XYZ file of C-alpha atoms in Angstrom:
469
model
C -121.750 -19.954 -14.294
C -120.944 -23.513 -14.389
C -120.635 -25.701 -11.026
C -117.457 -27.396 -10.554
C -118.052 -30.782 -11.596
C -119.985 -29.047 -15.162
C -116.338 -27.307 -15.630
C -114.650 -30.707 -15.268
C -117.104 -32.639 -17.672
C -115.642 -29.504 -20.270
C -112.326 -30.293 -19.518
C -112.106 -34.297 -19.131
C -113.668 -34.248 -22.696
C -110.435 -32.779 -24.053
C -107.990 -34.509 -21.996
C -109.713 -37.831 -23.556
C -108.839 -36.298 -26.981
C -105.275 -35.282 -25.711
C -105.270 -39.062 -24.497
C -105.724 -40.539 -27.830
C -104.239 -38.213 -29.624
C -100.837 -38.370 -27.706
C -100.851 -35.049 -25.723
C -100.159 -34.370 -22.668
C -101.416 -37.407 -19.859
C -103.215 -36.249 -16.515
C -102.247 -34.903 -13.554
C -98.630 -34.279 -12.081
C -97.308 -35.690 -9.194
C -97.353 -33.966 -5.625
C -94.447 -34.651 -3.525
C -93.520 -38.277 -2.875
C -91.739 -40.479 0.490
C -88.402 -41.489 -0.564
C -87.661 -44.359 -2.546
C -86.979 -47.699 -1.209
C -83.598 -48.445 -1.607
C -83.013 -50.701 -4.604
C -82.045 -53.670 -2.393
C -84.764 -53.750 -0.353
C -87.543 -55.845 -2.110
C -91.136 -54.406 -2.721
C -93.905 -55.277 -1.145
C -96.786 -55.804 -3.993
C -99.975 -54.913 -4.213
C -103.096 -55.381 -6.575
C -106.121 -53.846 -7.150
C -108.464 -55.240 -9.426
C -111.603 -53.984 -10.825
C -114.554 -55.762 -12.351
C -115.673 -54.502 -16.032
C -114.386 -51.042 -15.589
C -114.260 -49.492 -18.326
C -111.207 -47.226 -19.982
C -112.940 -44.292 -20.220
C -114.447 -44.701 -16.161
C -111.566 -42.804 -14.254
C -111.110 -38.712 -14.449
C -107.596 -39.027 -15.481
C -108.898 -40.960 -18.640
C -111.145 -38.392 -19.325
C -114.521 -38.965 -17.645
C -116.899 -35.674 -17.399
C -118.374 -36.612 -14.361
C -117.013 -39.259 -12.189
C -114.468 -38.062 -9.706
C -111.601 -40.385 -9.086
C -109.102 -37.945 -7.783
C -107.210 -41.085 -5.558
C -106.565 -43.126 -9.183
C -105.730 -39.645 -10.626
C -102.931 -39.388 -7.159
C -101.945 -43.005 -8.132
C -101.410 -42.403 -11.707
C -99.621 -38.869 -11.199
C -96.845 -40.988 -9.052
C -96.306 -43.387 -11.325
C -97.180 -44.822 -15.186
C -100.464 -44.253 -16.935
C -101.293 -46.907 -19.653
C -102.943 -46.082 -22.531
C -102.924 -49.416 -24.563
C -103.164 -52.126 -21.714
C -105.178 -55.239 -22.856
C -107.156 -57.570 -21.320
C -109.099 -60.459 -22.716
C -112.680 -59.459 -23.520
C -114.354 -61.872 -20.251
C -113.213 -62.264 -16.605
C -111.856 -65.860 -16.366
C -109.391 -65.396 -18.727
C -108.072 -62.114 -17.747
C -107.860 -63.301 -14.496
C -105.791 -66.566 -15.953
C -103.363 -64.383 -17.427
C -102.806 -61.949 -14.752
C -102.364 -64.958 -12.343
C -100.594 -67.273 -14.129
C -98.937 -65.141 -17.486
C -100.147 -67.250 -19.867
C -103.216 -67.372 -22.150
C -106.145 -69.395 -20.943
C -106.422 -71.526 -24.683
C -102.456 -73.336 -23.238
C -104.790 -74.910 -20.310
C -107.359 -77.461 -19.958
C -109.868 -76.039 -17.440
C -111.826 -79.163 -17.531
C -115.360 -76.995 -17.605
C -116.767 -73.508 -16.146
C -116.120 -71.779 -12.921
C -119.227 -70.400 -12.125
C -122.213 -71.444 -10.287
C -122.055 -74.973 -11.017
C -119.093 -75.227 -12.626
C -116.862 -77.899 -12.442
C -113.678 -76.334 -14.041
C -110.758 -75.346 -12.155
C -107.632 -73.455 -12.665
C -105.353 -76.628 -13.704
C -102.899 -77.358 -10.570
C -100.311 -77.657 -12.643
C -99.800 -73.751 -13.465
C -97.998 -71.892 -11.345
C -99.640 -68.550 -9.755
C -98.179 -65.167 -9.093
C -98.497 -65.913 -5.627
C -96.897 -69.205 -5.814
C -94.010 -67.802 -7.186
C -93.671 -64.632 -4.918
C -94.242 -67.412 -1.785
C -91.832 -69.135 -3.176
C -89.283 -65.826 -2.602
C -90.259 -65.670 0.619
C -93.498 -63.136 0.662
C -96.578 -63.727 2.603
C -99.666 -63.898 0.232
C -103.271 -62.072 0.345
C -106.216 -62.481 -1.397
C -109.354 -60.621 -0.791
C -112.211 -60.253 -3.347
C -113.082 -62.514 -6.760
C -111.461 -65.726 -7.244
C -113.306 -67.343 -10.425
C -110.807 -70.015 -11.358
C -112.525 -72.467 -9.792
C -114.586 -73.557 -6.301
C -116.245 -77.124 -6.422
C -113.301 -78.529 -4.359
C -110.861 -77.340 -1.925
C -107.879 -77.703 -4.393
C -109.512 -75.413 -6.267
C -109.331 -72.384 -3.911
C -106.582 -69.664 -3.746
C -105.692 -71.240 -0.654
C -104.129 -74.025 -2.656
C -102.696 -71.618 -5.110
C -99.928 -70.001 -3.304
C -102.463 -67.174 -0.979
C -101.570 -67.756 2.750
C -105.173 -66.653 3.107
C -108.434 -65.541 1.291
C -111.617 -63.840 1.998
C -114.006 -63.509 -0.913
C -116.240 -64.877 -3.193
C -115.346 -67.505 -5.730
C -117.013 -65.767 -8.741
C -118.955 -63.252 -9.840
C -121.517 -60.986 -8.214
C -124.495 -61.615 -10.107
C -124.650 -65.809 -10.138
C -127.918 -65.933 -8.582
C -131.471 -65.570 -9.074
C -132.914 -64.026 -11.174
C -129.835 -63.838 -13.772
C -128.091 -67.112 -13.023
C -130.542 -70.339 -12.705
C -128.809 -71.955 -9.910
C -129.284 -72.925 -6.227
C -125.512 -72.541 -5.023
C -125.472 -69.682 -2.813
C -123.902 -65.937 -3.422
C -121.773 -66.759 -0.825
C -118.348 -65.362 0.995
C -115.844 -67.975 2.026
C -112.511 -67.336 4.370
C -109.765 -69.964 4.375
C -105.854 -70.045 5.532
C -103.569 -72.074 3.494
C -102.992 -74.199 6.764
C -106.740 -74.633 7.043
C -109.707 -75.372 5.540
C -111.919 -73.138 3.503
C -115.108 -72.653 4.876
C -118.210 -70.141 3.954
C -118.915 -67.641 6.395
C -121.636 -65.878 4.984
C -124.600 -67.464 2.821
C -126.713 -63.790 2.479
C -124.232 -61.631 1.480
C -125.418 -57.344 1.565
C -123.228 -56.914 -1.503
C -123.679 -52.962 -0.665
C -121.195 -54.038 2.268
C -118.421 -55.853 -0.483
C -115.672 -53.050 -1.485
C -116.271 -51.421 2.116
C -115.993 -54.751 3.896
C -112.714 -55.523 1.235
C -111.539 -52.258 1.630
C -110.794 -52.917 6.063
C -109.627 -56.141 5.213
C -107.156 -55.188 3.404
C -106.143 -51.885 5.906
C -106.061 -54.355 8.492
C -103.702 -56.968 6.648
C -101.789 -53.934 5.200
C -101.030 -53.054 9.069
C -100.202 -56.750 10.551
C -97.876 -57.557 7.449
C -95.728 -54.441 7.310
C -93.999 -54.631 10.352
C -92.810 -58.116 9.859
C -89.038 -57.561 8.741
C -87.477 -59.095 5.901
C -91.024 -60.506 4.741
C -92.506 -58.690 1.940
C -96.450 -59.086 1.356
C -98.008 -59.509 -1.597
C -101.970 -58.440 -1.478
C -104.435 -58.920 -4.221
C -107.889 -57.268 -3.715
C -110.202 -58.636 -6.681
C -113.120 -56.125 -6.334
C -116.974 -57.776 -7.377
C -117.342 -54.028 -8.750
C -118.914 -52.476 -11.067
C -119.926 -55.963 -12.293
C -123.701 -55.992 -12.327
C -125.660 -55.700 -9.946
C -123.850 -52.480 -8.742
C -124.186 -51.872 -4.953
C -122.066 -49.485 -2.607
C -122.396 -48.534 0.984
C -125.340 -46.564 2.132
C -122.765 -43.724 2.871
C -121.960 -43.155 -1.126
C -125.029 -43.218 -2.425
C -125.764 -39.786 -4.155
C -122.356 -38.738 -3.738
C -121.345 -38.387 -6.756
C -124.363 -36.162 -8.088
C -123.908 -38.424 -11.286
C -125.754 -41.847 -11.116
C -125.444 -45.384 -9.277
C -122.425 -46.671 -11.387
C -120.778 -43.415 -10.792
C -121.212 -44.231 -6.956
C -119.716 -47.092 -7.027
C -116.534 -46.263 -9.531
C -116.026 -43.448 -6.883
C -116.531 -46.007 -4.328
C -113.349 -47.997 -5.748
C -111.791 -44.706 -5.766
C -112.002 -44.267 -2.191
C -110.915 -47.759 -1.516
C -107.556 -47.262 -3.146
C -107.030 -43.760 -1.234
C -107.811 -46.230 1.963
C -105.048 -48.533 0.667
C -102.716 -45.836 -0.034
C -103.305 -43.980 3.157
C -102.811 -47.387 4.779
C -99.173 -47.963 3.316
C -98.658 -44.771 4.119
C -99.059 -44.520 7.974
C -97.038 -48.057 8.155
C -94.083 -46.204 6.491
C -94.325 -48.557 3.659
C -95.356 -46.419 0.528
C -91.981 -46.096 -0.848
C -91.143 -49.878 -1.058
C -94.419 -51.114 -2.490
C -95.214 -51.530 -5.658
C -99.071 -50.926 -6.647
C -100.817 -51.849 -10.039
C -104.591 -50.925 -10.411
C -106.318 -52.263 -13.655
C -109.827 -54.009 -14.817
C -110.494 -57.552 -16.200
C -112.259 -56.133 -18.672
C -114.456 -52.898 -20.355
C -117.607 -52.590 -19.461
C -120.638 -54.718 -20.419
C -122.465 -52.740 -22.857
C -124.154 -54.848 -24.982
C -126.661 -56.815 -21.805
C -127.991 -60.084 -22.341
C -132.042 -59.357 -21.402
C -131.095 -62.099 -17.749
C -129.569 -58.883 -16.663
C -132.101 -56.462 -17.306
C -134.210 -57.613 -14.349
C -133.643 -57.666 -10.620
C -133.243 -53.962 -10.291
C -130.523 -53.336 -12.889
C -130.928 -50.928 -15.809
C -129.400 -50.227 -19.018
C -127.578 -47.077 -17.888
C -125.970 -49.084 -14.859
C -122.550 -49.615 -16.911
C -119.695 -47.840 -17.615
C -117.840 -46.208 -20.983
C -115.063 -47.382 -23.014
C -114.479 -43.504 -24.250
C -114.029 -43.663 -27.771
C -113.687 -46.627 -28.145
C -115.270 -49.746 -30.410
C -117.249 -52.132 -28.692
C -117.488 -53.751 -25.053
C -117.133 -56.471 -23.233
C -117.522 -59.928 -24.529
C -115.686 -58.571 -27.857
C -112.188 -58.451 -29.367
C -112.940 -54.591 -30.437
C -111.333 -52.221 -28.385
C -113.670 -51.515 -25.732
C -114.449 -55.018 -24.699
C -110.416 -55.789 -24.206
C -108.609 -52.127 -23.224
C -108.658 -50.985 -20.188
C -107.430 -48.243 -17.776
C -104.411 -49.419 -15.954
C -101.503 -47.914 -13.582
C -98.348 -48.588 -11.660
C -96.747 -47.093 -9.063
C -93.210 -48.056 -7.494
C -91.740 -44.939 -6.118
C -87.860 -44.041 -6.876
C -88.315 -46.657 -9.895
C -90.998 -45.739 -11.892
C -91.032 -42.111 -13.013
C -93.820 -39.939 -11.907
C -96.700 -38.841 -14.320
C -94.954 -41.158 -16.693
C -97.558 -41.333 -19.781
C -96.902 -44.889 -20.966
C -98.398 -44.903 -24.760
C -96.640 -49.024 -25.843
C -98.470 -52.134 -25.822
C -98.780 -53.341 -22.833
C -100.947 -56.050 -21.474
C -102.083 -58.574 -18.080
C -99.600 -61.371 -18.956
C -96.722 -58.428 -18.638
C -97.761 -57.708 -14.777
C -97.088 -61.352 -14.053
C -93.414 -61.178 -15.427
C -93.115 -57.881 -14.302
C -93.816 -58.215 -10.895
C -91.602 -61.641 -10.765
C -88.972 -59.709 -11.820
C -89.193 -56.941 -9.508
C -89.236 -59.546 -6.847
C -86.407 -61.322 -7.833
C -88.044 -64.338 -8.246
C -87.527 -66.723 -10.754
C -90.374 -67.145 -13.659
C -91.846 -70.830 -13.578
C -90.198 -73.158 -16.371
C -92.415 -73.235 -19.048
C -93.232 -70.547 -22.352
C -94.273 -67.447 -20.875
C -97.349 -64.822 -22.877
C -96.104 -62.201 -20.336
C -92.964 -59.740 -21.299
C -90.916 -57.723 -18.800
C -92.025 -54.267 -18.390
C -89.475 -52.612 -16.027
C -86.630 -52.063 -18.645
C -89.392 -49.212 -20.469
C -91.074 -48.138 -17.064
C -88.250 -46.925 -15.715
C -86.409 -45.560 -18.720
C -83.709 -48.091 -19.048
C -85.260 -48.609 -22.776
C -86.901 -46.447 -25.084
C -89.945 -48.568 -26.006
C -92.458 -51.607 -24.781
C -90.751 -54.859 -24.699
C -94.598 -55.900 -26.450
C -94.929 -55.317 -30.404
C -97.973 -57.350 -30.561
C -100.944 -58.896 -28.203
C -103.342 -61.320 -29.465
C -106.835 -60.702 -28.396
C -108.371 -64.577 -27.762
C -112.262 -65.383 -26.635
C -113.527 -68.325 -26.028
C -110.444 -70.226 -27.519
C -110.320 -68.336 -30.962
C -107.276 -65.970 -31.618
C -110.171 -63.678 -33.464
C -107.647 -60.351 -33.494
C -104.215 -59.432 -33.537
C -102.615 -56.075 -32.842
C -98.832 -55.818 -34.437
C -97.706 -51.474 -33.638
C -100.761 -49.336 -35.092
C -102.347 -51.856 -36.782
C -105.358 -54.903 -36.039
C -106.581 -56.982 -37.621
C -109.549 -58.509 -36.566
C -111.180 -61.897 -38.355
C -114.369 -62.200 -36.095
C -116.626 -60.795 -38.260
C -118.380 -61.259 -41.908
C -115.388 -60.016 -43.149
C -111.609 -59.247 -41.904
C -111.297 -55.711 -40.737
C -107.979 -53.673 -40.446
C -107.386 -50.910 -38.339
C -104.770 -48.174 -37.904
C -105.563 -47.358 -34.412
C -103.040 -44.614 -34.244
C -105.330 -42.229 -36.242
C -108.129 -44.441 -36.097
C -108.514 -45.459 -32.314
C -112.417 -45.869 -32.305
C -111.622 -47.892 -35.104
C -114.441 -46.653 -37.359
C -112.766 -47.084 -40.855
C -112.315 -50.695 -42.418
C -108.624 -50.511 -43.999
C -108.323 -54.383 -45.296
C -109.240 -53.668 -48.870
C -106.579 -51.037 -49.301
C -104.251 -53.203 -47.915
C -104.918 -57.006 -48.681
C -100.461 -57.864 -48.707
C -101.075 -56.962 -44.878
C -104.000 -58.788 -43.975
C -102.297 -61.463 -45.648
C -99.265 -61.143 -43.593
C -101.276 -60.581 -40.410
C -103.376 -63.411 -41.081
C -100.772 -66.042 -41.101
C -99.085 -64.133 -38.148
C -102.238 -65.240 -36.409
C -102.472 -68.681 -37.659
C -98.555 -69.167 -36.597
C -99.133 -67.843 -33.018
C -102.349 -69.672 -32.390
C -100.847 -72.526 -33.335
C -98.435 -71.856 -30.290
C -101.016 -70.891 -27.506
C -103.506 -73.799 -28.136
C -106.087 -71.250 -30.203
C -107.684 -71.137 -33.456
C -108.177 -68.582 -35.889
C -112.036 -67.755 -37.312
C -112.316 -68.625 -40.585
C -113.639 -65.164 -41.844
C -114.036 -64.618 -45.277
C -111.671 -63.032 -47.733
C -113.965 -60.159 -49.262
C -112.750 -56.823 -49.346
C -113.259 -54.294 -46.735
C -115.429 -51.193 -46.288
């Protein structure tokens, strides 16, 4: 007889097939609060994992790891199935702060250990914009946009207050050369930024988050007439993966699986939290990843106690992080705004990190900053006003080059020895090269990428013009 989890490997295998192929979408909603009413403004919340991959959470059709408080999240509100990223963390975490591409900014260098580079003050931040409306503003987790100078900090980006690190997890030796320290800074927009915390037990990091953000979920939600707006930038499962002592072995699967349940249980904690304040129904919550998962290891991070099978799956599909295929740039994403957003809503359009920006602005009734947004308005769709994603296209840029383009089904991608076109519809691993039988609409795509780099501040790889396989 199989155990219970062997039964649920056999049936999150199909639903991943069901997924792609456009079946039915995960679990069904139990019975939710009542809806804010639609004056009332929502409270906003954010939880944001680090190279998770699409294929990491049960309701996207892992066989093993158990996510059942994602699966609770996504069965009360909308499932994406086609939410991009860009394929590395600073510039996902650009557009989701800012709606715009990363290749319209000068960041004037890196922001990692060492790094002089900064978010440029001039852009305006989600939280600058929802402060600006009159919410209080929370950051707890992963900053990366810059750290070298106080002006750099979320504290002088709109966040009332921060407690985190500003970048990733593993920029220290052995895998980063550097002497900074891994360390954990807390700051108040009214104060200075100091680090509180130059040994940091990173098995402590989503737990330690995690109260954090129950405690600020409990002092800001009985302040009346002030939204919040929270943003908790998980370090996980970046490498090195760590969890609390308490989750270890859990899952009966692995380390990463430990930790991706870890996240799990963080979110129920966040839920539950909104919950007891009486707060559920007026909030709106958006879980998503940076990134997929880092699949393809540089050999710095196959040392210091990480190994090969510490990483997560992009399903089906193509590729992983640090790429414009699939896998490196789609990622598992929901949101949940009760009375709004229909429940179990299976949400199959284009949809991408630059939308949640202009999404959430909207929702807030704030007004979007005055300059050319990447980001379109997703409400309209989510909550059945229109028929289909405000998105027909997302451009999928690394390291300055627009190297892909995705316009309905079809992608073309010009990174490689040769440009590759995909129907991703019936092709979503996107295992079968399509340019050669269709060279009028690589043509067409092609200068549809030159004219739209040309208006983000990208170029376009100059692949060459053979025939596809």
């Amino acid at each position: 007889m199989l155990s219970s989890r062997s039964a649920r490997c056999v049936q999150a295998w199909l639903l991943t097939l069901l997924l792609l192929a456009g079946g039915a979408g995960g679990p069904r909603a139990a019975a939710q609060e009542p809806a804010a009413q639609p004056e009332a403004r929502p409270n906003i919340v954010i939880l944001f994992a680090d190279d998770l991959g699409w294929g990491d959470l049960s309701s996207y059709g892992h066989p093993a790891i158990e996510t059942p408080n994602l699966d609770r999240l996504a069965a009360q509100g909308a499932r994406f199935t086609s939410f991009y990223t860009a394929p590395v963390c600073v510039p996902s975490r650009t557009q989701l702060l800012t709606g715009r591409y990363m290749s319209r900014m000068d960041f004037q260098g890196g922001t990692g250990a060492d790094g002089e580079g900064r978010l440029p003050p001039s852009e305006r931040t989600l939280a600058e914009v929802l402060e600006g409306a009159g919410y209080s503003t929370h950051m707890l987790g992963k900053w990366h946009l810059g750290y070298q100078k106080e002006a750099y900090l979320p504290t002088n980006h709109g966040f009332d207050t921060w407690y985190g690190m500003p970048y990733s997890n593993d920029y220290k030796k052995p895998w980063v050369q550097t002497e900074e320290p891994l360390a954990m800074y807390q700051g108040t927009a009214d104060g200075e930024t100091e680090i509180i915390d130059r040994d940091i037990d990173q098995s402590r990091l989503t737990t330690g988050y995690t109260r954090r953000a129950v405690e600020r979920i409990q002092q800001e939600s009985g302040k009346a007439g002030e939204p919040f707006f929270l943003y908790l930038a998980y370090n996980m499962p970046h490498l090195p993966i760590h969890t609390a002592e308490r989750f270890r072995g859990r899952s009966g699967a692995g380390r990463y699986a430990d930790v991706v349940e870890t996240i799990d249980w963080s979110v129920g904690q966040v839920m539950q939290a909104l919950e007891k304040q009486g707060v559920a129904g007026r909030t709106i919550v958006v879980f998503a990843s940076d990134n997929g998962p880092w699949l393809d290891l540089p050999d710095r991070m196959l040392q210091g106690g990480n190994k090969p099978w510490h990483q997560g799956t992009t399903g089906p599909l193509r590729g992983s992080k640090q790429s414009t295929y699939e896998g490196g740039t789609r990622v598992p994403a929901i949101l949940r705004w009760p009375g709004r957003v229909e429940a179990g809503r299976r949400a199959d359009g284009l949809a991408a990190l630059q939308d949640v920006f202009v999404s959430l602005v909207e929702a807030a009734g704030a007004g979007r900053p005055e300059r050319e947004m990447d980001g379109k308005n997703l409400l309209p769709w989510l909550t059945g006003e229109e028929a289909q994603s405000p998105r027909e296209q997302y451009a999928y840029v690394y390291d300055g080059e627009l190297q892909a383009m995705r316009v309905g089904p079809w992608k073309l991608r010009l990174a490689g020895e040769e440009p590759q076109l995909f129907h991703l519809e019936t092709d979503p691993a996107a295992r079968w090269n399509r340019a050669g039988a269709h060279p009028e609409r690589v043509e067409r795509m092609r200068r549809r990428m030159q004219r739209y780099a040309e208006r983000i501040g990208a170029s376009v790889p100059e692949a060459p013009r053979g025939e596809g396989r």
